[in-house]
Tab-separated table of C-alpha atoms in Angstrom:
chain	number	residue	atom	x	y	z
A	18	MET	CA	-21.214	19.632	-69.576
A	19	LEU	CA	-19.143	16.483	-69.966
A	20	HIS	CA	-16.109	18.400	-68.762
A	21	PHE	CA	-17.992	19.475	-65.598
A	22	ILE	CA	-19.138	15.887	-64.800
A	23	MET	CA	-15.585	14.564	-65.176
A	24	LYS	CA	-14.295	17.284	-62.883
A	25	VAL	CA	-16.908	16.483	-60.194
A	26	ARG	CA	-16.117	12.764	-60.393
A	27	SER	CA	-12.409	13.438	-60.065
A	28	GLN	CA	-13.091	15.536	-56.972
A	29	GLN	CA	-15.193	12.709	-55.486
A	30	MET	CA	-12.374	10.212	-56.118
A	31	ILE	CA	-9.910	12.523	-54.473
A	32	GLY	CA	-12.264	12.832	-51.467
A	33	LYS	CA	-12.521	9.064	-51.151
A	34	LYS	CA	-8.770	8.619	-51.230
A	35	ALA	CA	-8.205	11.434	-48.755
A	36	HIS	CA	-9.216	9.460	-45.645
A	37	PRO	CA	-5.935	7.545	-45.148
A	38	GLU	CA	-3.982	10.635	-46.072
A	39	VAL	CA	-5.881	12.667	-43.494
A	40	ASN	CA	-5.224	10.023	-40.841
A	41	ARG	CA	-1.555	10.042	-41.726
A	42	VAL	CA	-1.409	13.810	-41.448
A	43	VAL	CA	-3.180	13.708	-38.089
A	44	ARG	CA	-0.709	11.130	-36.744
A	45	LEU	CA	2.237	13.133	-38.020
A	46	PHE	CA	0.817	16.283	-36.513
A	47	LYS	CA	0.313	14.532	-33.165
A	48	ILE	CA	3.920	13.312	-33.162
A	49	LEU	CA	5.153	16.813	-33.891
A	50	LEU	CA	3.070	18.208	-31.016
A	51	GLN	CA	4.566	15.662	-28.632
A	52	ARG	CA	8.114	16.454	-29.767
A	53	TRP	CA	7.659	20.184	-29.503
A	54	HIS	CA	6.329	19.937	-25.876
A	55	LEU	CA	3.778	22.670	-26.459
A	56	SER	CA	1.366	23.823	-23.785
A	57	LEU	CA	-2.368	23.278	-24.110
A	58	PHE	CA	-2.945	26.906	-25.086
A	59	GLU	CA	-0.240	26.752	-27.766
A	60	LYS	CA	-1.648	23.498	-29.138
A	61	VAL	CA	-5.148	24.939	-29.513
A	62	ILE	CA	-3.836	28.134	-31.126
A	63	LEU	CA	-1.541	26.241	-33.509
A	64	VAL	CA	-4.207	23.767	-34.620
A	65	ASN	CA	-6.799	26.485	-35.202
A	66	THR	CA	-4.230	28.534	-37.140
A	67	PHE	CA	-3.465	25.616	-39.465
A	68	MET	CA	-7.167	24.878	-39.873
A	69	LEU	CA	-7.978	28.477	-40.764
A	70	LEU	CA	-5.092	28.701	-43.223
A	71	GLY	CA	-6.157	25.432	-44.840
A	72	GLU	CA	-9.770	26.534	-45.096
A	73	ALA	CA	-8.703	29.885	-46.565
A	74	LEU	CA	-6.558	28.185	-49.237
A	75	ILE	CA	-9.293	25.711	-50.137
A	76	GLY	CA	-11.853	28.521	-50.233
A	77	LEU	CA	-9.549	30.513	-52.517
A	78	TRP	CA	-9.221	27.512	-54.812
A	79	VAL	CA	-13.006	26.970	-54.889
A	80	THR	CA	-13.777	30.590	-55.641
A	81	SER	CA	-11.143	30.731	-58.391
A	82	HIS	CA	-12.992	28.029	-60.384
A	83	ASN	CA	-16.255	29.079	-61.898
A	84	LEU	CA	-18.609	26.173	-61.448
A	85	GLU	CA	-21.639	28.143	-62.667
A	86	ALA	CA	-24.885	26.596	-61.375
A	87	HIS	CA	-23.232	24.498	-58.703
A	88	HIS	CA	-21.127	27.331	-57.309
A	89	TYR	CA	-23.492	28.109	-54.389
A	90	LEU	CA	-23.917	24.439	-53.440
A	91	ILE	CA	-20.158	23.773	-53.386
A	92	ASP	CA	-19.434	26.905	-51.333
A	93	THR	CA	-22.116	26.020	-48.834
A	94	SER	CA	-20.908	22.418	-48.547
A	95	PHE	CA	-17.354	23.584	-48.063
A	96	ILE	CA	-18.314	25.964	-45.288
A	97	VAL	CA	-20.338	23.279	-43.483
A	98	MET	CA	-17.608	20.656	-43.847
A	99	ALA	CA	-14.898	23.088	-42.784
A	100	THR	CA	-16.882	24.014	-39.677
A	101	LEU	CA	-17.480	20.364	-38.786
A	102	ILE	CA	-13.840	19.447	-39.338
A	103	THR	CA	-12.681	22.353	-37.203
A	104	LEU	CA	-15.130	21.428	-34.445
A	105	LEU	CA	-14.206	17.734	-34.472
A	106	THR	CA	-10.499	18.530	-34.532
A	107	ASN	CA	-10.812	20.830	-31.520
A	108	ILE	CA	-12.881	18.240	-29.647
A	109	PHE	CA	-10.297	15.534	-30.377
A	110	LEU	CA	-7.398	17.747	-29.371
A	111	LEU	CA	-9.018	18.984	-26.171
A	112	ARG	CA	-10.108	15.484	-25.197
A	113	MET	CA	-6.598	14.100	-25.695
A	114	SER	CA	-5.090	17.053	-23.859
A	115	PHE	CA	-7.498	16.930	-20.909
A	116	ARG	CA	-7.301	13.151	-20.420
A	117	PRO	CA	-4.407	13.478	-17.915
A	118	LEU	CA	-6.445	16.112	-16.067
A	119	PHE	CA	-9.356	13.692	-15.812
A	120	GLY	CA	-6.964	11.095	-14.372
A	121	LEU	CA	-5.667	13.662	-11.884
A	122	LEU	CA	-9.239	14.511	-10.874
A	123	SER	CA	-9.980	10.815	-10.329
A	124	THR	CA	-6.916	10.507	-8.097
A	125	MET	CA	-8.035	13.543	-6.088
A	126	ARG	CA	-11.421	11.918	-5.523
A	127	GLU	CA	-9.752	8.702	-4.322
A	128	VAL	CA	-7.556	10.631	-1.895
A	129	SER	CA	-10.595	12.569	-0.667
A	130	ALA	CA	-12.399	9.237	-0.087
A	131	GLY	CA	-9.600	8.053	2.204
A	132	LYS	CA	-7.289	6.167	-0.182
A	133	THR	CA	-4.200	8.150	0.756
A	134	GLN	CA	-1.895	5.743	-1.094
A	135	ALA	CA	-3.345	6.674	-4.521
A	136	ARG	CA	-1.048	8.640	-6.824
A	137	ALA	CA	-1.630	10.445	-10.123
A	138	GLN	CA	-0.106	9.114	-13.325
A	139	VAL	CA	2.657	11.370	-14.629
A	140	THR	CA	2.487	11.853	-18.410
A	141	THR	CA	5.322	12.990	-20.652
A	142	SER	CA	3.197	14.134	-23.596
A	143	ASP	CA	2.279	17.414	-21.890
A	144	SER	CA	4.942	18.997	-19.734
A	145	GLU	CA	2.572	21.310	-17.845
A	146	ILE	CA	0.044	18.607	-16.915
A	147	GLY	CA	2.868	16.186	-16.103
A	148	GLU	CA	4.443	18.793	-13.837
A	149	LEU	CA	1.069	19.360	-12.170
A	150	ALA	CA	0.630	15.618	-11.537
A	151	GLN	CA	4.195	15.302	-10.208
A	152	THR	CA	3.679	18.278	-7.902
A	153	PHE	CA	0.444	16.760	-6.623
A	154	ASN	CA	2.199	13.436	-5.958
A	155	ASP	CA	5.057	15.189	-4.161
A	156	MET	CA	2.566	17.069	-2.017
A	157	LEU	CA	0.806	13.809	-1.070
A	158	ASP	CA	4.152	12.185	-0.252
A	159	ARG	CA	5.150	15.077	1.997
A	160	LEU	CA	1.783	15.069	3.751
A	161	GLU	CA	1.985	11.301	4.259
A	162	ALA	CA	5.521	11.602	5.632
A	163	LEU	CA	4.466	14.388	7.999
A	164	ARG	CA	1.422	12.397	9.118
A	165	ARG	CA	3.524	9.320	9.856
A	166	GLU	CA	6.141	11.360	11.685
A	167	GLN	CA	3.449	13.022	13.750
A	168	THR	CA	1.844	9.652	14.500
A	169	ILE	CA	5.192	8.253	15.627
A	170	HIS	CA	5.636	11.179	18.024
A	171	ILE	CA	2.082	10.729	19.334
A	172	LEU	CA	2.534	6.986	19.914
A	173	GLN	CA	5.891	7.553	21.593
A	174	ALA	CA	4.392	10.266	23.794
A	175	GLN	CA	1.574	7.893	24.732
A	176	GLU	CA	4.028	5.168	25.695
A	177	ASP	CA	6.085	7.612	27.756
A	178	GLU	CA	2.942	8.850	29.496
A	179	ARG	CA	1.789	5.281	30.133
A	180	ARG	CA	5.175	4.447	31.650
A	181	ARG	CA	5.094	7.557	33.834
A	182	LEU	CA	1.544	6.888	35.067
A	183	ALA	CA	2.351	3.245	35.750
A	184	LEU	CA	5.391	4.230	37.819
A	185	GLU	CA	3.438	6.839	39.750
A	186	LEU	CA	0.604	4.418	40.464
A	187	HIS	CA	3.042	1.733	41.561
A	188	ASP	CA	5.399	3.910	43.552
A	189	GLU	CA	3.357	6.763	45.006
A	190	THR	CA	-0.255	5.601	45.140
A	191	GLY	CA	0.677	2.006	45.895
A	192	GLN	CA	3.019	3.030	48.688
A	193	ASN	CA	0.430	5.365	50.195
A	194	LEU	CA	-2.196	2.627	50.204
A	195	THR	CA	0.308	0.193	51.698
A	196	ALA	CA	1.062	2.700	54.457
A	197	LEU	CA	-2.672	3.121	55.138
A	198	LEU	CA	-3.070	-0.634	55.245
A	199	ILE	CA	-0.253	-0.953	57.788
A	200	HIS	CA	-1.701	1.903	59.853
A	201	THR	CA	-5.114	0.217	59.852
A	202	GLU	CA	-3.552	-3.018	61.043
A	203	VAL	CA	-1.764	-1.135	63.841
A	204	LEU	CA	-5.075	0.430	64.898
A	205	HIS	CA	-6.705	-2.986	64.884
A	206	GLN	CA	-3.968	-4.430	67.085
A	207	SER	CA	-4.116	-1.389	69.411
A	208	LEU	CA	-7.858	-1.892	69.759
A	209	GLN	CA	-7.351	-5.508	70.757
A	210	LEU	CA	-4.783	-4.515	73.423
A	211	LEU	CA	-7.201	-2.147	75.150
A	212	PRO	CA	-8.752	-3.518	78.339
A	213	ASP	CA	-12.359	-4.657	78.093
A	214	SER	CA	-13.468	-2.101	80.665
A	215	SER	CA	-12.268	0.879	78.610
A	216	VAL	CA	-14.494	0.194	75.597
A	217	ALA	CA	-17.998	-1.224	75.501
A	218	LYS	CA	-18.425	-4.590	73.824
A	219	GLU	CA	-20.838	-3.266	71.225
A	220	THR	CA	-18.529	-0.379	70.379
A	221	ARG	CA	-15.517	-2.698	70.208
A	222	ARG	CA	-17.382	-5.005	67.852
A	223	HIS	CA	-18.364	-2.138	65.532
A	224	LEU	CA	-14.814	-0.763	65.495
A	225	GLU	CA	-13.324	-4.138	64.670
A	226	ALA	CA	-15.851	-4.712	61.860
A	227	GLY	CA	-15.156	-1.258	60.436
A	228	LEU	CA	-11.410	-1.733	60.543
A	229	GLU	CA	-11.742	-5.133	58.867
A	230	GLN	CA	-13.904	-3.677	56.072
A	231	LEU	CA	-11.428	-0.816	55.655
A	232	THR	CA	-8.572	-3.322	55.411
A	233	GLN	CA	-10.369	-5.368	52.751
A	234	LEU	CA	-11.270	-2.236	50.775
A	235	MET	CA	-7.660	-1.029	50.748
A	236	GLN	CA	-6.431	-4.477	49.729
A	237	HIS	CA	-8.847	-4.564	46.770
A	238	THR	CA	-7.918	-0.999	45.799
A	239	LEU	CA	-4.226	-1.828	45.990
A	240	GLU	CA	-4.753	-4.868	43.759
A	241	ASP	CA	-6.790	-2.828	41.234
A	242	ILE	CA	-4.061	-0.191	41.076
A	243	ARG	CA	-1.436	-2.881	40.553
A	244	VAL	CA	-3.446	-4.384	37.668
A	245	LEU	CA	-4.052	-0.940	36.163
A	246	ALA	CA	-0.351	-0.119	36.336
A	247	GLN	CA	0.491	-3.417	34.626
A	248	GLN	CA	-2.043	-2.738	31.866
A	249	LEU	CA	-0.703	0.760	31.281
A	250	ARG	CA	2.880	-0.420	30.937
A	251	PRO	CA	3.724	-3.940	32.121
A	252	SER	CA	7.044	-3.891	33.895
A	253	VAL	CA	7.680	-7.416	32.685
A	254	LEU	CA	8.003	-6.053	29.117
A	255	ASP	CA	10.882	-3.787	30.133
A	256	ASP	CA	12.455	-6.212	32.608
A	257	LEU	CA	12.073	-9.673	31.037
A	258	GLY	CA	11.273	-9.024	27.364
A	259	LEU	CA	8.585	-9.874	24.807
A	260	LEU	CA	7.933	-13.557	25.543
A	261	ALA	CA	7.424	-12.946	29.237
A	262	ALA	CA	5.115	-10.034	28.419
A	263	PHE	CA	3.039	-12.250	26.099
A	264	ARG	CA	2.728	-14.923	28.792
A	265	TRP	CA	1.611	-12.248	31.272
A	266	LEU	CA	-0.884	-10.950	28.682
A	267	VAL	CA	-2.329	-14.445	28.200
A	268	GLU	CA	-2.725	-14.943	31.947
A	269	ASP	CA	-4.175	-11.462	32.470
A	270	SER	CA	-6.686	-11.960	29.636
A	271	ARG	CA	-7.691	-15.323	31.102
A	272	GLN	CA	-8.416	-13.774	34.502
A	273	ARG	CA	-9.759	-10.367	33.539
A	274	LEU	CA	-11.385	-10.959	30.125
A	275	HIS	CA	-12.280	-14.629	30.658
A	276	LEU	CA	-10.594	-15.705	27.420
A	277	GLU	CA	-9.023	-19.098	26.816
A	278	ILE	CA	-5.902	-18.226	24.836
A	279	THR	CA	-3.418	-20.577	23.204
A	280	LEU	CA	0.066	-19.116	22.725
A	281	CYS	CA	2.354	-20.597	20.054
A	282	VAL	CA	5.919	-19.297	19.659
A	283	GLU	CA	8.275	-20.325	16.854
A	284	GLY	CA	11.829	-19.216	16.181
A	285	MET	CA	12.066	-17.107	19.345
A	286	GLU	CA	14.787	-17.755	21.899
A	287	GLU	CA	14.392	-17.446	25.634
A	288	THR	CA	16.392	-14.263	26.048
A	289	LYS	CA	15.617	-11.019	27.803
A	290	HIS	CA	15.114	-8.857	24.713
A	291	LEU	CA	14.636	-10.651	21.390
A	292	LEU	CA	13.915	-7.532	19.341
A	293	PRO	CA	14.462	-3.779	19.526
A	294	ALA	CA	12.255	-2.001	22.047
A	295	ALA	CA	10.066	-0.423	19.343
A	296	TYR	CA	9.273	-3.849	17.853
A	297	GLU	CA	8.448	-5.395	21.213
A	298	THR	CA	6.189	-2.490	22.169
A	299	ALA	CA	4.364	-2.549	18.808
A	300	LEU	CA	3.754	-6.321	18.900
A	301	PHE	CA	2.600	-6.240	22.517
A	302	ARG	CA	0.199	-3.309	21.978
A	303	ILE	CA	-1.282	-4.854	18.819
A	304	ALA	CA	-1.882	-8.147	20.630
A	305	GLN	CA	-3.352	-6.346	23.643
A	306	GLU	CA	-5.764	-4.301	21.504
A	307	SER	CA	-6.775	-7.385	19.491
A	308	LEU	CA	-7.630	-9.375	22.626
A	309	THR	CA	-9.642	-6.434	23.959
A	310	ASN	CA	-11.618	-6.287	20.698
A	311	ILE	CA	-12.236	-10.045	20.864
A	312	ALA	CA	-13.614	-9.752	24.394
A	313	ARG	CA	-15.870	-6.837	23.412
A	314	HIS	CA	-17.172	-7.764	19.963
A	315	ALA	CA	-16.372	-11.365	18.975
A	316	HIS	CA	-18.802	-13.082	21.410
A	317	THR	CA	-16.382	-15.917	22.044
A	318	GLN	CA	-14.041	-17.119	24.789
A	319	LYS	CA	-11.359	-18.728	22.629
A	320	ALA	CA	-8.450	-17.159	20.765
A	321	ASP	CA	-5.076	-18.217	19.380
A	322	ILE	CA	-1.869	-16.176	19.307
A	323	THR	CA	1.017	-17.224	17.040
A	324	LEU	CA	4.376	-15.464	17.122
A	325	LYS	CA	6.958	-16.459	14.525
A	326	ARG	CA	10.354	-15.130	13.563
A	327	ASP	CA	12.683	-15.938	10.693
A	328	GLN	CA	15.763	-14.267	9.277
A	329	ARG	CA	13.830	-11.540	7.498
A	330	GLN	CA	10.705	-10.740	9.503
A	331	VAL	CA	8.644	-11.364	12.604
A	332	CYS	CA	4.984	-12.328	12.224
A	333	LEU	CA	2.151	-12.073	14.730
A	334	GLN	CA	-1.270	-13.653	14.190
A	335	ILE	CA	-4.321	-13.393	16.457
A	336	HIS	CA	-7.275	-15.578	15.484
A	337	ASP	CA	-10.667	-16.071	17.113
A	338	ASP	CA	-13.651	-18.254	16.236
A	339	GLY	CA	-16.223	-15.595	17.081
A	340	CYS	CA	-19.058	-14.032	15.108
A	341	GLY	CA	-16.817	-12.072	12.734
A	342	TYR	CA	-18.231	-9.402	10.457
A	343	ALA	CA	-18.801	-8.698	6.781
A	344	PRO	CA	-16.041	-6.710	4.996
A	345	SER	CA	-18.550	-3.958	4.192
A	346	GLN	CA	-19.240	-3.519	7.923
A	347	GLN	CA	-15.614	-3.050	8.920
A	348	GLN	CA	-15.170	-0.058	11.211
A	349	THR	CA	-12.033	1.995	11.593
A	350	GLY	CA	-11.946	2.981	15.234
A	351	SER	CA	-9.070	4.559	17.083
A	352	GLY	CA	-7.868	1.133	18.200
A	353	LEU	CA	-7.555	-0.228	14.658
A	354	ILE	CA	-5.957	2.996	13.457
A	355	GLY	CA	-3.388	2.784	16.257
A	356	MET	CA	-2.626	-0.851	15.380
A	357	ARG	CA	-2.062	0.017	11.720
A	358	GLU	CA	0.087	3.002	12.568
A	359	ARG	CA	2.292	0.941	14.882
A	360	ALA	CA	2.896	-1.547	12.070
A	361	THR	CA	3.372	1.166	9.447
A	362	GLN	CA	5.963	3.119	11.431
A	363	LEU	CA	8.162	-0.007	11.410
A	364	LYS	CA	7.607	-0.458	7.639
A	365	GLY	CA	5.365	-3.437	8.271
A	366	THR	CA	1.840	-4.424	7.268
A	367	LEU	CA	-1.318	-5.256	9.204
A	368	THR	CA	-4.191	-7.115	7.555
A	369	ILE	CA	-7.561	-8.078	9.001
A	370	GLN	CA	-9.548	-10.940	7.481
A	371	SER	CA	-13.059	-11.664	8.686
A	372	GLN	CA	-16.335	-13.138	7.507
A	373	ALA	CA	-19.677	-13.236	9.220
A	374	GLY	CA	-19.854	-16.331	11.397
A	375	GLN	CA	-16.272	-17.464	10.649
A	376	GLY	CA	-14.209	-15.426	13.089
A	377	THR	CA	-11.520	-12.827	12.578
A	378	THR	CA	-7.784	-13.070	11.905
A	379	VAL	CA	-5.309	-10.240	12.480
A	380	ARG	CA	-1.894	-10.666	10.819
A	381	VAL	CA	1.101	-8.429	11.402
A	382	ARG	CA	4.364	-8.659	9.467
A	383	LEU	CA	7.322	-6.544	10.529
A	384	PRO	CA	10.572	-6.685	8.555
A	385	LEU	CA	13.580	-7.041	10.792
A	386	PRO	CA	16.171	-4.249	10.730
A	387	THR	CA	19.284	-5.094	8.730
C-alpha cells in the first residue's frame, strides 16, 4: 500500500513539472513546422500522428503496470485527458494556421466595401497561404492598373471630344448663325430701301419689328454658343496657357455663376505654357468642377483659388466659406470621381476637407515630372 501511494505521488510530481516541458516541446514543434514549410493538410496529419503515437505509448505503459483497484480510474482519466489534449492541440494548430486566411478575408471585405487600396498581409510561415495572399494582391494591383489606364483613356477621349465639339460650335454653327445675322441685316436694309407706296405702313412696321426680334435672337444664340464652346474647351487654355485660362475661369464664374473669386498665384511665371498639357488640363478641370459645385451646393458667393508651384510640385487650393457638410455625408458623384482620377493619373493627391457650417477646401498636389 505504501509503495502504491509513493508511486501515485511521484506521478503527480511529474505531472506538475510537465507544464514547462510541454510548452517547450510545443515551441520546438512549432519552429520545426515553420522550417519544414508544410502545408495545412500535412501539419494536421503530422500533429495527429504524433498525438496518436504518444497516446498509444502512454496507454501501453499504463496497461503494463497493474494498479489493481485504481486501474479503471487511471485508464478512464488517461482517455479523457488524451482526448482533451488532442482536441485542444488541433484547435490551436488550426487557429494559428487559419489566422492568415482570416486576415485575407478581412482584406476582401475592405476591397468589397470600396477600399481598393487595401492589401492582404503576406506571411512566410505558410507557403500556400502566403502564395494565396500574394496572388490576391497581384490581382488587385493588375485590376487597379487596368482601371487607371482605362480612366486615362476615357478622360483623354472626353477632352478630345470636348475640343472637337467646341471647334464645330465655333466654326460651323457660329459661322452659320453669323451668316444668318448678316442676311437678316441685308433684308432689313432692303426693306428700308423699298418705296413707301409698295408696302403698307402697318405691314412695314410688322416686318421691321420681326426682323429686329430675329436679329436679337440670333445675337443671343450666337453668344450662348460662344460661351458653351469656351466652357467645353476654352481656346485660351491652348493658346495662352494655364494662367490666362484661370483668369478667364474667374471672370466667367463671376458673370455666369455670380461668384466673387479671389485668385492668388505664387511661383508661376507669365509664360505661354508653364506646365505640360496634361497638368494644365487637369488643374483647369478640377478648378472648374470645384467652382460649379460651390455654385450648386455651398450656398455662398465667395471663393478663393490659390495656385502655387515650387521645384517639386504644383499645388491648387479652392476654398469657400459656404455651408459645408459633415464627413459622414460626403457624396462621391461623377464630378468628384473625375477630379480624383485626374489627380491620380498624374501621381498626385486630391483631398477634400469640410465641416458643417465652416466651408469646404479642395487641395490638389501634383508632383512635377523630373
